[in-house]
Amino acid sequence: KAGVTQTPRYLIKTRGQQVTLSCSPISGHRSVSWYQQTPGQGLQFLFEYFSETQRNKGNFPGRFSGRQFSNSRSEMNVSTLELGDSALYLCASSLGQVPTEAFFGQGTRLTVV
Amino acid sequence: AQSVTQLDSQVPVFEEAPVELRCNYSSSVSVYLFWYVQYPNQGLQLLLKYLSGSTLVKGINGFEAEFNKSQTSFHLRKPSVHISDTAEYFCASTRQGAQKLVFGQGTRLTINP
């Protein structure tokens, strides 16, 4: 069974640009969550989607958005990039209907210059 | 509000020595607990989970953890570590009805030969 796939693995963007990250969950998983990991703030929850609906959102500005498609694949978008958005962005998938473990992808390393 | 505290930011140990990584949680409702490991430039890999049942949980790579409700702790242990265990370890919690993981700040485990 294939794991969680995130693309691209690395990205370099300029301040003010926007970026879209992609996540393909494990087959059969309907929940996709996104996390931001930085040295200073650690792992912080961005949002979670289940069956194309956002069920929960973390404490991030509106520049951070996401969506989920009917095949459970998810994208997150960050507009008007700031230097502080440089981070490892991790996607996790799970079955989603009961508390169970989340499986993480390798992450996308975003560097804003 | 949910929170997870990892009491040590760094733990150095010698190879083949035992190790304990400490984790305390706070939650007013039933909680589910996890330990994840992160190797450099990688995503998170699940070591073990506590959802219900036996308070002693065994995971992969020889790790185990004990859920202690009275002390609100979920410490991770391994009787004999190897160089390959060098990584960062994260304790995380979630609760019934929530769709997000709350992470501790991480513990960097360094194994010295």
Coordinates of C-alpha atoms in Angstrom, one line a residue:
Chain A
K1 CA 0.0 0.0 0.0
A2 CA 1.5 3.3 -1.0
G3 CA 2.0 5.9 1.7
V4 CA 1.2 9.5 1.9
T5 CA 2.8 11.4 -1.0
Q6 CA 3.6 15.1 -0.9
T7 CA 4.7 17.1 -3.8
P8 CA 7.0 18.9 -4.4
R9 CA 9.6 18.0 -1.7
Y10 CA 11.4 21.3 -1.9
L11 CA 10.3 24.8 -3.0
I12 CA 11.9 28.2 -3.1
K13 CA 9.6 31.2 -3.5
T14 CA 10.0 34.9 -3.3
R15 CA 8.2 37.1 -0.7
G16 CA 4.8 38.1 -2.0
Q17 CA 4.3 35.1 -4.3
Q18 CA 1.8 32.4 -3.7
V19 CA 2.4 28.6 -3.5
T20 CA 0.3 25.4 -3.8
L21 CA 1.3 22.2 -2.1
S22 CA -0.2 18.8 -2.9
C23 CA -0.9 15.8 -0.8
S24 CA -2.2 12.3 -1.9
P25 CA -3.4 10.3 1.1
I26 CA -3.3 6.6 1.6
S27 CA -5.9 4.8 -0.5
G28 CA -9.1 4.6 1.5
H29 CA -8.3 7.4 3.9
R30 CA -10.8 10.2 3.8
S31 CA -9.2 12.6 6.2
V32 CA -6.3 14.8 5.4
S33 CA -4.7 17.2 7.8
W34 CA -1.9 19.8 7.3
Y35 CA 0.7 20.8 9.8
Q36 CA 3.4 23.5 9.8
Q37 CA 6.8 22.6 11.4
T38 CA 9.3 25.3 12.3
P39 CA 12.2 25.3 14.8
G40 CA 10.6 28.1 16.8
Q41 CA 6.9 27.0 17.0
G42 CA 7.3 23.3 16.5
L43 CA 4.4 21.4 14.9
Q44 CA 1.2 23.4 14.5
F45 CA -2.1 22.3 13.1
L46 CA -3.3 24.2 10.0
F47 CA -6.5 22.5 9.0
E48 CA -8.2 19.2 8.4
Y49 CA -10.5 18.0 5.6
F50 CA -12.9 15.1 5.5
S51 CA -14.9 14.2 2.5
E52 CA -14.2 17.5 0.8
T53 CA -15.3 19.5 3.9
Q54 CA -13.1 21.5 6.2
R55 CA -13.8 20.1 9.7
N56 CA -11.3 22.0 11.7
K57 CA -9.0 24.9 11.3
G58 CA -6.0 26.0 13.3
N59 CA -5.0 29.5 14.3
F60 CA -3.4 30.7 11.1
P61 CA -4.2 33.8 9.0
G62 CA -6.5 33.6 6.0
R63 CA -3.5 33.6 3.6
F64 CA -3.4 29.9 4.4
S65 CA -6.2 27.9 2.7
G66 CA -6.8 24.4 1.5
R67 CA -9.2 22.1 -0.3
Q68 CA -9.9 18.5 -0.8
F69 CA -11.0 16.8 -3.9
S70 CA -13.5 13.9 -4.4
N71 CA -10.6 11.4 -4.6
S72 CA -9.4 12.7 -1.1
R73 CA -6.3 14.4 -2.6
S74 CA -5.7 17.7 -0.9
E75 CA -4.0 20.9 -1.7
M76 CA -3.0 23.8 0.5
N77 CA -2.3 27.3 -0.7
V78 CA -0.4 30.1 0.8
S79 CA -0.8 33.5 -0.7
T80 CA 1.3 36.6 -0.3
L81 CA 4.2 34.7 1.1
E82 CA 6.2 36.1 4.0
L83 CA 9.7 35.1 5.2
G84 CA 8.1 33.6 8.3
D85 CA 6.2 31.1 6.2
S86 CA 9.5 29.2 5.6
A87 CA 8.8 25.8 7.1
L88 CA 8.3 22.1 6.6
Y89 CA 4.7 21.5 5.7
L90 CA 3.5 18.0 6.6
C91 CA 0.4 16.3 5.4
A92 CA -1.2 13.4 7.3
S93 CA -4.0 11.1 6.3
S94 CA -6.2 8.9 8.4
L95 CA -9.5 7.0 8.2
G96 CA -11.0 10.0 9.9
Q97 CA -14.1 8.7 11.5
V98 CA -12.7 7.5 14.9
P99 CA -9.6 8.6 16.7
T100 CA -6.9 6.6 15.1
E101 CA -3.4 7.1 14.0
A102 CA -2.4 9.6 11.3
F103 CA 0.2 8.7 8.7
F104 CA 2.5 11.4 7.6
G105 CA 4.1 12.2 4.3
Q106 CA 7.7 13.3 3.8
G107 CA 6.8 16.9 3.8
T108 CA 7.4 19.9 1.6
R109 CA 10.2 22.1 2.6
L110 CA 9.2 25.7 1.6
T111 CA 11.8 28.4 1.7
V112 CA 10.7 32.0 1.2
V113 CA 13.5 34.5 0.2
Chain B
A1 CA -7.5 23.2 26.2
Q2 CA -5.4 20.3 25.2
S3 CA -1.7 20.5 25.7
V4 CA 1.3 18.2 25.6
T5 CA 4.6 18.9 27.4
Q6 CA 7.8 17.0 26.7
L7 CA 10.0 17.6 29.7
D8 CA 13.4 17.3 28.0
S9 CA 14.4 19.0 24.8
Q10 CA 17.5 16.9 24.5
V11 CA 18.5 13.5 25.9
P12 CA 22.0 12.1 25.3
V13 CA 22.6 8.5 26.1
F14 CA 25.3 5.9 25.4
E15 CA 24.6 3.0 23.0
E16 CA 23.0 0.0 24.6
A17 CA 21.9 2.1 27.6
P18 CA 18.2 2.4 28.5
V19 CA 16.3 5.6 27.8
E20 CA 13.1 7.3 28.9
L21 CA 11.6 10.2 27.1
R22 CA 9.0 12.0 29.2
C23 CA 5.7 13.3 28.1
N24 CA 2.8 14.9 30.1
Y25 CA -0.6 15.8 28.8
S26 CA -3.5 17.8 29.9
S27 CA -7.1 17.2 28.9
S28 CA -10.4 17.4 30.6
V29 CA -11.8 14.6 28.5
S30 CA -10.7 11.2 27.3
V31 CA -7.5 11.5 25.5
Y32 CA -5.7 9.4 22.9
L33 CA -1.9 9.5 22.9
F34 CA 0.8 8.8 20.3
W35 CA 4.6 8.9 20.0
Y36 CA 6.1 9.7 16.6
V37 CA 9.7 9.7 15.5
Q38 CA 11.3 12.0 12.9
Y39 CA 14.6 11.3 11.2
P40 CA 16.4 14.2 9.5
N41 CA 14.6 15.5 6.4
Q42 CA 11.8 13.1 6.9
G43 CA 8.2 13.1 7.9
L44 CA 6.8 11.6 11.1
Q45 CA 6.6 7.9 11.7
L46 CA 4.3 6.4 14.2
L47 CA 6.1 4.5 17.0
L48 CA 3.1 3.6 19.1
K49 CA -0.4 4.6 20.2
Y50 CA -2.7 4.5 23.2
L51 CA -6.4 4.5 22.3
S52 CA -7.8 2.4 25.1
G53 CA -7.3 -0.9 26.9
S54 CA -3.9 -2.0 28.4
T55 CA -1.9 0.9 29.7
L56 CA 1.3 -0.6 28.6
V57 CA 1.7 -0.1 24.9
K58 CA 4.4 -1.8 22.7
G59 CA 5.5 -0.2 19.5
I60 CA 8.0 -0.7 16.7
N61 CA 11.8 -0.8 17.1
G62 CA 11.6 -2.1 20.7
F63 CA 9.9 1.0 22.1
E64 CA 7.1 0.9 24.7
A65 CA 5.1 3.5 26.6
E66 CA 2.9 3.5 29.7
F67 CA -0.3 5.5 30.0
N68 CA -0.6 6.8 33.5
K69 CA -3.9 8.6 34.0
S70 CA -3.3 9.7 37.6
Q71 CA 0.0 11.3 36.7
T72 CA -1.3 12.4 33.2
S73 CA 1.9 10.9 31.7
F74 CA 2.8 8.8 28.7
H75 CA 6.6 8.2 28.9
L76 CA 8.4 6.4 26.1
R77 CA 11.0 3.8 27.0
K78 CA 13.5 1.5 25.4
P79 CA 15.7 -0.9 27.3
S80 CA 18.7 -0.7 25.0
V81 CA 19.2 2.0 22.4
H82 CA 21.2 1.8 19.1
I83 CA 22.9 4.5 17.0
S84 CA 20.0 4.2 14.6
D85 CA 17.6 5.5 17.2
T86 CA 19.2 9.0 16.9
A87 CA 16.2 11.2 15.9
E88 CA 13.6 13.6 17.2
Y89 CA 10.7 12.2 19.1
F90 CA 7.3 13.8 19.4
C91 CA 4.5 13.0 21.8
A92 CA 1.0 13.9 20.6
S93 CA -2.5 13.8 21.8
T94 CA -6.0 14.1 20.4
R95 CA -9.5 13.6 21.9
Q96 CA -12.8 12.2 20.9
G97 CA -14.5 14.5 18.5
A98 CA -11.3 16.4 17.6
Q99 CA -9.7 16.2 14.3
K100 CA -6.3 17.4 15.1
L101 CA -3.1 16.3 16.9
V102 CA -1.6 18.5 19.5
F103 CA 2.2 17.9 19.7
G104 CA 4.8 18.5 22.3
Q105 CA 7.9 20.4 21.4
G106 CA 9.9 17.3 20.7
T107 CA 12.9 15.6 22.3
R108 CA 16.1 15.2 20.4
L109 CA 17.7 11.8 21.3
T110 CA 21.4 11.5 20.7
I111 CA 23.1 8.2 21.0
N112 CA 26.8 8.2 21.8
P113 CA 29.0 5.2 20.9

